[in-house]
mmCIF file with all atom_site columns, C-alpha atoms in Angstrom:
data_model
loop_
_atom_site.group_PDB
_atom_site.id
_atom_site.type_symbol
_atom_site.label_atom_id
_atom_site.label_alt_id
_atom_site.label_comp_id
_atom_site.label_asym_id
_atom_site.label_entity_id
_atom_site.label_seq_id
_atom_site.pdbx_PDB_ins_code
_atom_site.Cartn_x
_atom_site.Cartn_y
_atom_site.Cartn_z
_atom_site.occupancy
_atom_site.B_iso_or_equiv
_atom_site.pdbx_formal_charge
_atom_site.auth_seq_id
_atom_site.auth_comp_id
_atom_site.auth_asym_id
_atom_site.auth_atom_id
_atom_site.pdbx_PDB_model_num
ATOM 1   C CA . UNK A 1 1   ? -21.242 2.126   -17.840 1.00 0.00 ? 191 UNK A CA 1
ATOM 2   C CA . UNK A 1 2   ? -20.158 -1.121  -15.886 1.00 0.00 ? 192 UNK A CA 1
ATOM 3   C CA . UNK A 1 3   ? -22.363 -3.795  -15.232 1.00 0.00 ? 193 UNK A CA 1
ATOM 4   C CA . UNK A 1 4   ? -22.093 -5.119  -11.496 1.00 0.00 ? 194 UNK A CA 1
ATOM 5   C CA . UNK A 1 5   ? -22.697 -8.630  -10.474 1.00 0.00 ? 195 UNK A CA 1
ATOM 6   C CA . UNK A 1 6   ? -22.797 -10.683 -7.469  1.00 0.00 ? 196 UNK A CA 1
ATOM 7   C CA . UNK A 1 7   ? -19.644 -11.821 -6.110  1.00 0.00 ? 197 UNK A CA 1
ATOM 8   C CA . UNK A 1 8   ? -19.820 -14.854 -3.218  1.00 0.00 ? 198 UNK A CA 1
ATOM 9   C CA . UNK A 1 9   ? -17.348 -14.421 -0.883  1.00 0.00 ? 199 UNK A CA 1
ATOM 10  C CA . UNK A 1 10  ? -16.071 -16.942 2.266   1.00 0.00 ? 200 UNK A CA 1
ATOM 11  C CA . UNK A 1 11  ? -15.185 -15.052 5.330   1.00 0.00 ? 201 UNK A CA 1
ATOM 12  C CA . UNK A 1 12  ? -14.063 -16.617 8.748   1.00 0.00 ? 202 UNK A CA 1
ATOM 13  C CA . UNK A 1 13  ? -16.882 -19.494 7.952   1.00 0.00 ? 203 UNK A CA 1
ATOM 14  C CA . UNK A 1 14  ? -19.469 -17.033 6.414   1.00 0.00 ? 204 UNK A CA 1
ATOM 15  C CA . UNK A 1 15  ? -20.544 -16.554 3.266   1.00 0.00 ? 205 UNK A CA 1
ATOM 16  C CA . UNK A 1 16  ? -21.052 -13.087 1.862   1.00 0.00 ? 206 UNK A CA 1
ATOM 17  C CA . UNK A 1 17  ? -22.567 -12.473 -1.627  1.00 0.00 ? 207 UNK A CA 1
ATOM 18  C CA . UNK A 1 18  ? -21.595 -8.566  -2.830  1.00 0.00 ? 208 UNK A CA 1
ATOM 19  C CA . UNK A 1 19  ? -22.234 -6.690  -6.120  1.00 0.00 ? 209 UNK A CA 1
ATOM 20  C CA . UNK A 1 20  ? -18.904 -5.656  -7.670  1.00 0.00 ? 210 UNK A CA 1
ATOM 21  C CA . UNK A 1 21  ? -18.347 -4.514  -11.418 1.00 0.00 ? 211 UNK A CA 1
ATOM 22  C CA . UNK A 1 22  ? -16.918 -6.974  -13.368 1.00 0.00 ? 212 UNK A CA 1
ATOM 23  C CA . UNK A 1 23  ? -13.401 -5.682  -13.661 1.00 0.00 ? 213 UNK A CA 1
ATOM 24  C CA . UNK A 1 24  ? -13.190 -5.224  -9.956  1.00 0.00 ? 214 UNK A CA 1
ATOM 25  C CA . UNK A 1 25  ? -14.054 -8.638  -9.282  1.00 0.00 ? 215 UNK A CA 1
ATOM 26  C CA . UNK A 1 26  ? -10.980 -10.561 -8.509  1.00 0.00 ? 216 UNK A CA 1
ATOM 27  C CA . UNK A 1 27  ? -9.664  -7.827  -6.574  1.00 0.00 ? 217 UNK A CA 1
ATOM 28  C CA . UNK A 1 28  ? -12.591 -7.981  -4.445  1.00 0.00 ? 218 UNK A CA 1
ATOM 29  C CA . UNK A 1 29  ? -11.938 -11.860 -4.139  1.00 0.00 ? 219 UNK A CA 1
ATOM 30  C CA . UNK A 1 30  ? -8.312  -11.610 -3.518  1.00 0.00 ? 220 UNK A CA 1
ATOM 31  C CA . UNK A 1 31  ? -9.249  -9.010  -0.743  1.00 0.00 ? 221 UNK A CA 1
ATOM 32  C CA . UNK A 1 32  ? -11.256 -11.281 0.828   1.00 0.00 ? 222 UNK A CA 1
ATOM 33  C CA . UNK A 1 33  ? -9.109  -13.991 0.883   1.00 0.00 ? 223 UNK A CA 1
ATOM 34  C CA . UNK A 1 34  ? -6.616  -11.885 2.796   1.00 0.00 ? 224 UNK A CA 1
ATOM 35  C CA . UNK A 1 35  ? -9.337  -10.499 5.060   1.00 0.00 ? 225 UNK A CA 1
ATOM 36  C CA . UNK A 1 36  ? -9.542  -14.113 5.746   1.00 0.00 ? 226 UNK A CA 1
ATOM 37  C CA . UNK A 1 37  ? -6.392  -15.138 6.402   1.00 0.00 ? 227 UNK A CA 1
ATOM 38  C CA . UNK A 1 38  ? -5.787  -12.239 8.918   1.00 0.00 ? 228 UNK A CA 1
ATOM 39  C CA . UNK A 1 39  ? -9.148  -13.054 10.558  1.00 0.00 ? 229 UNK A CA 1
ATOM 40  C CA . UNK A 1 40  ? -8.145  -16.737 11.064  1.00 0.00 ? 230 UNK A CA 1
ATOM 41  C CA . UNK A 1 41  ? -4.319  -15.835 12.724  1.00 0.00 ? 231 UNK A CA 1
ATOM 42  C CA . UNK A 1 42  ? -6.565  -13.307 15.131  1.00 0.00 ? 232 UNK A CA 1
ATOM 43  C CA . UNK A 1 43  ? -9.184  -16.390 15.932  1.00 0.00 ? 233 UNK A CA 1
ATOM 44  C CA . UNK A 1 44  ? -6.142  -19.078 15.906  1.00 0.00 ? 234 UNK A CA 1
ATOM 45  C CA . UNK A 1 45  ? -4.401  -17.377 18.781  1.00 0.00 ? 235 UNK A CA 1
ATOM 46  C CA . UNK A 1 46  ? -7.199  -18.091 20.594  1.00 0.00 ? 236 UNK A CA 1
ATOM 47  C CA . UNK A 1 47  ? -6.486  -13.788 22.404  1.00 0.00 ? 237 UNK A CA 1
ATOM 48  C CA . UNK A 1 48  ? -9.658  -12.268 20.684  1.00 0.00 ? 238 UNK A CA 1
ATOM 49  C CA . UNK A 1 49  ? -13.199 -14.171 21.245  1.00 0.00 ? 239 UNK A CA 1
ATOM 50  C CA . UNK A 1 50  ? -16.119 -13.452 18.866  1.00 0.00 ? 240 UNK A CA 1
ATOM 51  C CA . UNK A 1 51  ? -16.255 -12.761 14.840  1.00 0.00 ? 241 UNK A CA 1
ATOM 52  C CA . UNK A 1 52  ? -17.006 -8.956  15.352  1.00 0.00 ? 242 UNK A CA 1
ATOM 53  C CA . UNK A 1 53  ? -14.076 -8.450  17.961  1.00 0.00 ? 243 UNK A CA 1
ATOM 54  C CA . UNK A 1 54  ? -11.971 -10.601 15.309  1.00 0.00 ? 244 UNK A CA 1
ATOM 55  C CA . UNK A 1 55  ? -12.980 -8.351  12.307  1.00 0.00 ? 245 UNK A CA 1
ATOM 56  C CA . UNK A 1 56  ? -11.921 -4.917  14.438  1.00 0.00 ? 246 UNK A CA 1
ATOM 57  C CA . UNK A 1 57  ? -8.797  -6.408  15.284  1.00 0.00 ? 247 UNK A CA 1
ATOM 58  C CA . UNK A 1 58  ? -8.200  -7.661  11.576  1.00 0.00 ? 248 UNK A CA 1
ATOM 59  C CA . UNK A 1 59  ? -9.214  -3.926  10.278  1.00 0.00 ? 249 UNK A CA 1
ATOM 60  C CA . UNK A 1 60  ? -7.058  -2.163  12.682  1.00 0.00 ? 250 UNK A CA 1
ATOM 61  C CA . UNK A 1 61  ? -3.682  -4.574  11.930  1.00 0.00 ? 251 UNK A CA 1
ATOM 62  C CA . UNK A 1 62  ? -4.459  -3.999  8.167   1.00 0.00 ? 252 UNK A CA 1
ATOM 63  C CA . UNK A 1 63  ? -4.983  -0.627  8.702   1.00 0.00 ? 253 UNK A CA 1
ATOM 64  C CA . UNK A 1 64  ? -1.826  -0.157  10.829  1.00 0.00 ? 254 UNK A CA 1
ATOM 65  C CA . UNK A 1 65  ? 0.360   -2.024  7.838   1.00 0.00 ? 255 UNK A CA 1
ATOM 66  C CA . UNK A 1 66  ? -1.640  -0.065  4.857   1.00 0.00 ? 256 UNK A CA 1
ATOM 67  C CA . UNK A 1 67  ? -0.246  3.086   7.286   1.00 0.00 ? 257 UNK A CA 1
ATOM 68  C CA . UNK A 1 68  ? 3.634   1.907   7.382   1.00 0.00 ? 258 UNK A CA 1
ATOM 69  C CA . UNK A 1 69  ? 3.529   1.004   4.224   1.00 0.00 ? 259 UNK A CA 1
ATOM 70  C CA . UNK A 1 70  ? 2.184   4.914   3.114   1.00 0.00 ? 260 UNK A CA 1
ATOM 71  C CA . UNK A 1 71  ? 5.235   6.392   5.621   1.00 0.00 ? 261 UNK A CA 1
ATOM 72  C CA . UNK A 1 72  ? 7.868   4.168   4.202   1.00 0.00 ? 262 UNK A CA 1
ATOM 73  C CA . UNK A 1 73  ? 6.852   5.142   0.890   1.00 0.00 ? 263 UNK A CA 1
ATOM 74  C CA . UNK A 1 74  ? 6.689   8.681   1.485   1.00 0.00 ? 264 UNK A CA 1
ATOM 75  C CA . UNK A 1 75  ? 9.936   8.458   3.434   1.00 0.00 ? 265 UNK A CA 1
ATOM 76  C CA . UNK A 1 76  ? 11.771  7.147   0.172   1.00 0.00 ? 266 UNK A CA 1
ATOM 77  C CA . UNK A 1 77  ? 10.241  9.448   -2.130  1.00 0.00 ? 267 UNK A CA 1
ATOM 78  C CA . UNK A 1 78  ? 11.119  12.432  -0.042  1.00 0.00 ? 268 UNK A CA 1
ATOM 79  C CA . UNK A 1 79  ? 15.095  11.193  0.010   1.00 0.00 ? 269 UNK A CA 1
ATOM 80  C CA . UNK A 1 80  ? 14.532  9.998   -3.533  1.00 0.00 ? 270 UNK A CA 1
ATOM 81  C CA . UNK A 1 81  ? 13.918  13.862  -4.352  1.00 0.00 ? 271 UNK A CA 1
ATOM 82  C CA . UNK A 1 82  ? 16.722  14.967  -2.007  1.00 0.00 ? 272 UNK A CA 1
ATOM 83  C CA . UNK A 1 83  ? 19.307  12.937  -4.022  1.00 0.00 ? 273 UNK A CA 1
ATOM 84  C CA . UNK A 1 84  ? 18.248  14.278  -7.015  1.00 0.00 ? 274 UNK A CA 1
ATOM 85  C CA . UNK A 1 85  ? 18.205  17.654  -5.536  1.00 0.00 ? 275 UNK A CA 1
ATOM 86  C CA . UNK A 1 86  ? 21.930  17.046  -4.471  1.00 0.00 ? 276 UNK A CA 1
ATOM 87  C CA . UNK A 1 87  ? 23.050  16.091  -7.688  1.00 0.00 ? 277 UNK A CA 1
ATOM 88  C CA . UNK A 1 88  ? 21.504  19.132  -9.832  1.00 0.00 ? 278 UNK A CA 1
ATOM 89  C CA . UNK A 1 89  ? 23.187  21.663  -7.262  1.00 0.00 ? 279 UNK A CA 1
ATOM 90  C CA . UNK A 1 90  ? 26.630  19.289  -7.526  1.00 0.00 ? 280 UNK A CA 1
ATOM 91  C CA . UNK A 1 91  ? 26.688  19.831  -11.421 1.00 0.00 ? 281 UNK A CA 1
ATOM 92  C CA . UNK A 1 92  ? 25.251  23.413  -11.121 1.00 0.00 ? 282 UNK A CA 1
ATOM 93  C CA . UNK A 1 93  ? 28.308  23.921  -8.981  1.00 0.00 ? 283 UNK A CA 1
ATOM 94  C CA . UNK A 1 94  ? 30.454  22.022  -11.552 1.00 0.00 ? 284 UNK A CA 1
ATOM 95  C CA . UNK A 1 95  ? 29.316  23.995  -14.113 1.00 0.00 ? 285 UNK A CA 1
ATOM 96  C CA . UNK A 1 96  ? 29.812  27.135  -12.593 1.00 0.00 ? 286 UNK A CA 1
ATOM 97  C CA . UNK A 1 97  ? 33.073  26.264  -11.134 1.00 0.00 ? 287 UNK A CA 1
ATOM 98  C CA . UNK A 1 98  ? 34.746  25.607  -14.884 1.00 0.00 ? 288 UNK A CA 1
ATOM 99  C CA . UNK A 1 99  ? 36.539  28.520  -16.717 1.00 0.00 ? 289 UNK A CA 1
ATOM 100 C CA . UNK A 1 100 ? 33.649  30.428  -18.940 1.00 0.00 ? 290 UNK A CA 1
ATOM 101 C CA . UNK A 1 101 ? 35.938  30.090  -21.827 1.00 0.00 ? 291 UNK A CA 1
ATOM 102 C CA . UNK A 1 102 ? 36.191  26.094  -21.036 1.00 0.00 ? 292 UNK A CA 1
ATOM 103 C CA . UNK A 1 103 ? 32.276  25.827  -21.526 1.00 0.00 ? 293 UNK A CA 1
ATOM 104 C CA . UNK A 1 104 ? 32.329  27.487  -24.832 1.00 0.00 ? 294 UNK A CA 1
ATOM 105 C CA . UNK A 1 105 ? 34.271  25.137  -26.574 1.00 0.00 ? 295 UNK A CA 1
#
């Protein structure tokens, strides 16, 4: 079982205290500190007015990278498997193509 403790936080001038196991604890920190950041670009170009119109905005451009980054991802996997795909039906063909009594040796 893990023990949770209270982790303080400092968001966009606020201070937020929230239970978090132990282990999870600097992730929780790091993700606030990026929660943060993006939060004070939104309030810094001065576009969005007022913390919880600053926190949607944050949410939906991390939400919107979190998304690309998921596509991209998949994108590369699925040509990653193509490739190797390719190259088992190339050496299947190879294989295949070569004079039986060849392969016995």
């Amino acid at each position: 079982m893990t023990s949770s403790s209270s982790v303080t936080v400092h968001i966009l001038d606020k201070e937020y205290s929230i239970m978090c196991p132990q282990e999870e604890r600097s992730n929780l920190v790091s993700a606030a500190r990026y929660l943060d950041g993006k939060m004070r670009e939104i309030r810094s170009s001065g576009k969005v007015i007022g913390a919880d119109r600053i926190a949607v905005m944050a949410a939906l451009n991390i939400t919107h990278d979190l998304l690309h980054k998921q596509e991209v991802a998949e994108v590369q996997t699925s040509s990653s498997t193509r490739e190797q795909v390719r190259d088992l039906l190339e050496r299947v063909d190879l294989v295949l193509a070569t004079d039986p009594n060849e392969r016995q040796s």
